[in-house]
PDB file of C-alpha atoms and ligand atoms in Angstrom:
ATOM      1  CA  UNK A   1       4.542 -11.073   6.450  1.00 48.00           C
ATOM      2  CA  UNK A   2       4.537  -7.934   8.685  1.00 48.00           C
ATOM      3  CA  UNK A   3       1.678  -7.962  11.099  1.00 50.00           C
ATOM      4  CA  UNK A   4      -0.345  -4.870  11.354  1.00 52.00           C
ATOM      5  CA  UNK A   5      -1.139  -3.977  14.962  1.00 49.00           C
ATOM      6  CA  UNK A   6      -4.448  -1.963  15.941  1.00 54.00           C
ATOM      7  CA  UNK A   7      -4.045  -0.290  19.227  1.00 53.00           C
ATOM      8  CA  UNK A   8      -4.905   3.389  20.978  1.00 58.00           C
ATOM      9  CA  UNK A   9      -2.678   5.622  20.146  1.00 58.00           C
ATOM     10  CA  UNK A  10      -1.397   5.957  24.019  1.00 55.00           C
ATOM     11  CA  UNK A  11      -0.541   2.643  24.272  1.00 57.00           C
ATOM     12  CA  UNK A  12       1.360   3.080  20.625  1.00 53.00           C
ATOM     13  CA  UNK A  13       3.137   5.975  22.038  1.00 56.00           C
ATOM     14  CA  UNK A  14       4.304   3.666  24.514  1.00 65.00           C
ATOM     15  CA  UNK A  15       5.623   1.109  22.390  1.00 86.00           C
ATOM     16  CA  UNK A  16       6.896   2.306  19.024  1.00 93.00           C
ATOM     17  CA  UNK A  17       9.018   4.837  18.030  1.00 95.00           C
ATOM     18  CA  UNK A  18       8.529   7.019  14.876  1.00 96.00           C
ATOM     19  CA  UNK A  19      11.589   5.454  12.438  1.00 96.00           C
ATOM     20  CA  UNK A  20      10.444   7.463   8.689  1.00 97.00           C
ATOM     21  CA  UNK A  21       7.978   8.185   6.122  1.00 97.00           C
ATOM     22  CA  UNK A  22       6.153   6.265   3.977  1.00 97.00           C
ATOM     23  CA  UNK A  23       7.597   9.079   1.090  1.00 97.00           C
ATOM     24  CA  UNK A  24      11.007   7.709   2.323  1.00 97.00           C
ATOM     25  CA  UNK A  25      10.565   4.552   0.535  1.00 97.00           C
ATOM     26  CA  UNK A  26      11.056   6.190  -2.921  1.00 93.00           C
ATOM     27  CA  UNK A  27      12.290   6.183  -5.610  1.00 89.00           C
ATOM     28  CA  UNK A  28      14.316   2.843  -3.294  1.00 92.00           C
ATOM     29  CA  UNK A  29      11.893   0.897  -1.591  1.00 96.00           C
ATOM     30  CA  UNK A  30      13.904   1.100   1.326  1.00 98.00           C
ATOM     31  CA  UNK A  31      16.098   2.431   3.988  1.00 97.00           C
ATOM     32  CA  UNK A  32      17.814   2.317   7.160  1.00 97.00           C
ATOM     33  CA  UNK A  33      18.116   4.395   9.640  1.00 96.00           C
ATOM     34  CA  UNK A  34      19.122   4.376  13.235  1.00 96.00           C
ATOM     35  CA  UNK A  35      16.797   4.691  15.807  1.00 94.00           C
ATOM     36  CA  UNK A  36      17.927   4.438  19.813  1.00 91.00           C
ATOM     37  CA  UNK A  37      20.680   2.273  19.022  1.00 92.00           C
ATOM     38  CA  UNK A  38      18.546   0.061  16.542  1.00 96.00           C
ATOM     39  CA  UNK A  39      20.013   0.214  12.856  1.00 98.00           C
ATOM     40  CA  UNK A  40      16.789  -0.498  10.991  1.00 98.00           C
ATOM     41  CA  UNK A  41      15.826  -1.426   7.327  1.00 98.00           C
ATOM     42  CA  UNK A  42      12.746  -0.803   6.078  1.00 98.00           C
ATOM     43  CA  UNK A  43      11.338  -1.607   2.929  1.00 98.00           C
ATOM     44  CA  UNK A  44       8.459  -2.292   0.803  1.00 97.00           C
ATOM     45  CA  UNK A  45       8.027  -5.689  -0.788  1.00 96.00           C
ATOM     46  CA  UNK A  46       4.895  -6.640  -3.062  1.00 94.00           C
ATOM     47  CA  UNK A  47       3.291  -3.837  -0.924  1.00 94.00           C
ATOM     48  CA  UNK A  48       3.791  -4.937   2.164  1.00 96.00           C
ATOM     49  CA  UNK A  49       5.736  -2.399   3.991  1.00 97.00           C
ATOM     50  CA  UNK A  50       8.599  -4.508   7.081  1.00 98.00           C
ATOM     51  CA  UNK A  51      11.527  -3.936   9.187  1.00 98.00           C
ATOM     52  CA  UNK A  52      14.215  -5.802   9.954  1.00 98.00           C
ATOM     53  CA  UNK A  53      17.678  -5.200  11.527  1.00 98.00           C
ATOM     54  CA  UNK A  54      20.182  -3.796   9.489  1.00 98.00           C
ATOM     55  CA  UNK A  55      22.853  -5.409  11.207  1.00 98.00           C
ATOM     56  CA  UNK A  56      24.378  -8.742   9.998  1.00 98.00           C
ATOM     57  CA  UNK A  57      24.478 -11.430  12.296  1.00 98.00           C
ATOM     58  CA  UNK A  58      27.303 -12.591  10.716  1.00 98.00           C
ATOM     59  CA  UNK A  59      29.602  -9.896  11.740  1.00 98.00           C
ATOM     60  CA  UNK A  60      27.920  -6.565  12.086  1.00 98.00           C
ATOM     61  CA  UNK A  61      27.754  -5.280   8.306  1.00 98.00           C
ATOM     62  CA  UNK A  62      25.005  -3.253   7.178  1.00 98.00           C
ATOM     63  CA  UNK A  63      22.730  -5.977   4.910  1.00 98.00           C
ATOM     64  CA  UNK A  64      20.659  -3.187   3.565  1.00 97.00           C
ATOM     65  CA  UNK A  65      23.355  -1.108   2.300  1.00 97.00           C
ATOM     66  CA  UNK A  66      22.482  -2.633  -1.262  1.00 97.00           C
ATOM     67  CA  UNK A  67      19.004  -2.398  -3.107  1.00 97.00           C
ATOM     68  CA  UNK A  68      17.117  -6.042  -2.614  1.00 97.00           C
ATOM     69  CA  UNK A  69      17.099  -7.992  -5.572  1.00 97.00           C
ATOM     70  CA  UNK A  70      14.611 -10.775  -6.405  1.00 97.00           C
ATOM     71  CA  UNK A  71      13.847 -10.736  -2.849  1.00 97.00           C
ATOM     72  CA  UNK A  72      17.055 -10.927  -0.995  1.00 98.00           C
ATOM     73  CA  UNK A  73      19.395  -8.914   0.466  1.00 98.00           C
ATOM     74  CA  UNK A  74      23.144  -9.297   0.638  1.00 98.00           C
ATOM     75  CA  UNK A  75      25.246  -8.043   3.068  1.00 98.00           C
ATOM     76  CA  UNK A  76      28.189  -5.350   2.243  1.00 98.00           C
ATOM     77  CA  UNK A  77      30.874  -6.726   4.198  1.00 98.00           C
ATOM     78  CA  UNK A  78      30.436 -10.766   3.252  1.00 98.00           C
ATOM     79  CA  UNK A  79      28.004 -11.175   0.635  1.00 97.00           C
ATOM     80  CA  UNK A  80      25.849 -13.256   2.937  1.00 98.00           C
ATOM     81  CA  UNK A  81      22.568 -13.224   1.188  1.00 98.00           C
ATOM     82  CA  UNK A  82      19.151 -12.790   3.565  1.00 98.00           C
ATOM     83  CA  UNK A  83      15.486 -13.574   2.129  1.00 98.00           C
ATOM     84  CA  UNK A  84      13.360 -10.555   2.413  1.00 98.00           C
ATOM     85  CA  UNK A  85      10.424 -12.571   3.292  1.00 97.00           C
ATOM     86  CA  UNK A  86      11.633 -13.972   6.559  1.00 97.00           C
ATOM     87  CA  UNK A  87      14.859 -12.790   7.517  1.00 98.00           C
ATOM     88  CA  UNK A  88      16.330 -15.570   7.105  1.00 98.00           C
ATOM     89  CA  UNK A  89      19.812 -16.637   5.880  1.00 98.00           C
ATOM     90  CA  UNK A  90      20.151 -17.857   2.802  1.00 98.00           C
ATOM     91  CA  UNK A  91      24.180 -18.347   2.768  1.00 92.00           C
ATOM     92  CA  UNK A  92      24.310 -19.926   6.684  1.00 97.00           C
ATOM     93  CA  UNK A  93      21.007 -20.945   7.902  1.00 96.00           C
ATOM     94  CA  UNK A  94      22.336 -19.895  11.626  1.00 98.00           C
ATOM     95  CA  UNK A  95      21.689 -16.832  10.984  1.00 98.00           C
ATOM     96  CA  UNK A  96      18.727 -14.506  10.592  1.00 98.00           C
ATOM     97  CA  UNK A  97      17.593 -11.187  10.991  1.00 98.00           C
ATOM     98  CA  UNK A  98      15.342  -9.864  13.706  1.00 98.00           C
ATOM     99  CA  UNK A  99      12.090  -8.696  12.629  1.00 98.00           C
ATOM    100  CA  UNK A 100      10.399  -5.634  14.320  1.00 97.00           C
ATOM    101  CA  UNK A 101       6.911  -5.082  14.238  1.00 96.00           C
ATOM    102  CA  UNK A 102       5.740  -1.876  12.421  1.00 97.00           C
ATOM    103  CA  UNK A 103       2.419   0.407  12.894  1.00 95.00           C
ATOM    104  CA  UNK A 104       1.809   3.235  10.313  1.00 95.00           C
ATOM    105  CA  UNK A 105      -0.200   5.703  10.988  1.00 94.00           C
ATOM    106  CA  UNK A 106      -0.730   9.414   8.804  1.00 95.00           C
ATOM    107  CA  UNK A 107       2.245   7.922   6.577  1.00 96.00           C
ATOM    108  CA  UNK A 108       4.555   7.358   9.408  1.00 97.00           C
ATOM    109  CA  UNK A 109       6.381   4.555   9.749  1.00 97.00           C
ATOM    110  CA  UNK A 110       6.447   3.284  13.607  1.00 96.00           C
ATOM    111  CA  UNK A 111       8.511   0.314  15.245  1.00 96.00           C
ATOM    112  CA  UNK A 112       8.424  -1.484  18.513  1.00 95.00           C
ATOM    113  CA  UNK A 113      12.066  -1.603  19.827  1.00 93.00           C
ATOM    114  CA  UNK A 114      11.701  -3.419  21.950  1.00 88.00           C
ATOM    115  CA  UNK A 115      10.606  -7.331  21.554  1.00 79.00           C
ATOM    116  CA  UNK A 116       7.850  -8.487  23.200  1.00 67.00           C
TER     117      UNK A 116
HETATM  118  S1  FES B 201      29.135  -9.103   8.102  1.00 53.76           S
HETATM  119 FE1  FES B 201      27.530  -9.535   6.749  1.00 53.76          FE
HETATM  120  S2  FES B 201      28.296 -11.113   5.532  1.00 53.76           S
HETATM  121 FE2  FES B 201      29.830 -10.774   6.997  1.00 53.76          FE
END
């Protein structure tokens, strides 16, 4: 589950970068964009809005080029399927997504690029 993170809004501006709107999320529940050489997919799952990479570890394909369904994502390229939940591979348990941490804030969707 995607943590939420309190912090001043300096130290925010320091850390995450603005990646969409919450209104982006419909009529979908979710896109990617890049961001600083981050692809990024965002999406909304029993309200709970996360991020992971877009990029499959498998061999670079974009996994959120299709809508979820029943909670997983499968990659374009492969059909490698990926549980929304945790990122993790469902197809080749090697394999799972990075997660980036969000903060929203005035309906915008933040992410810290960088892990800490
Ligand atoms: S690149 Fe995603 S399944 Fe192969």
């Amino acid at each position: 589950m995607a943590e939420t993170i309190f912090m001043d809004e300096a130290e925010a501006l320091n850390c995450f970068v603005k990646i969409g709107y919450i209104s982006e999320l419909e009529p979908a529940g979710q896109f990617s964009r890049w961001v600083s050489n981050h692809d990024i997919l965002v999406f909304r799952r029993n309200g709970v809005i996360r991020a992971f990479s877009n990029v499959c570890p498998h061999f670079g394909g974009p996994v959120g080029y299709h809508q979820m369904t029943e909670g997983k994502f499968t990659c374009l390229w492969h059909n490698l399927q990926f549980d929304a939940d945790t990122g993790q591979c469902l197809s080749v348990t090697k394999f799972k997504l990075r997660e980036y941490k969000l903060m929203i804030k005035d309906e915008i969707i933040f992410a810290r690029l960088v892990e800490a």
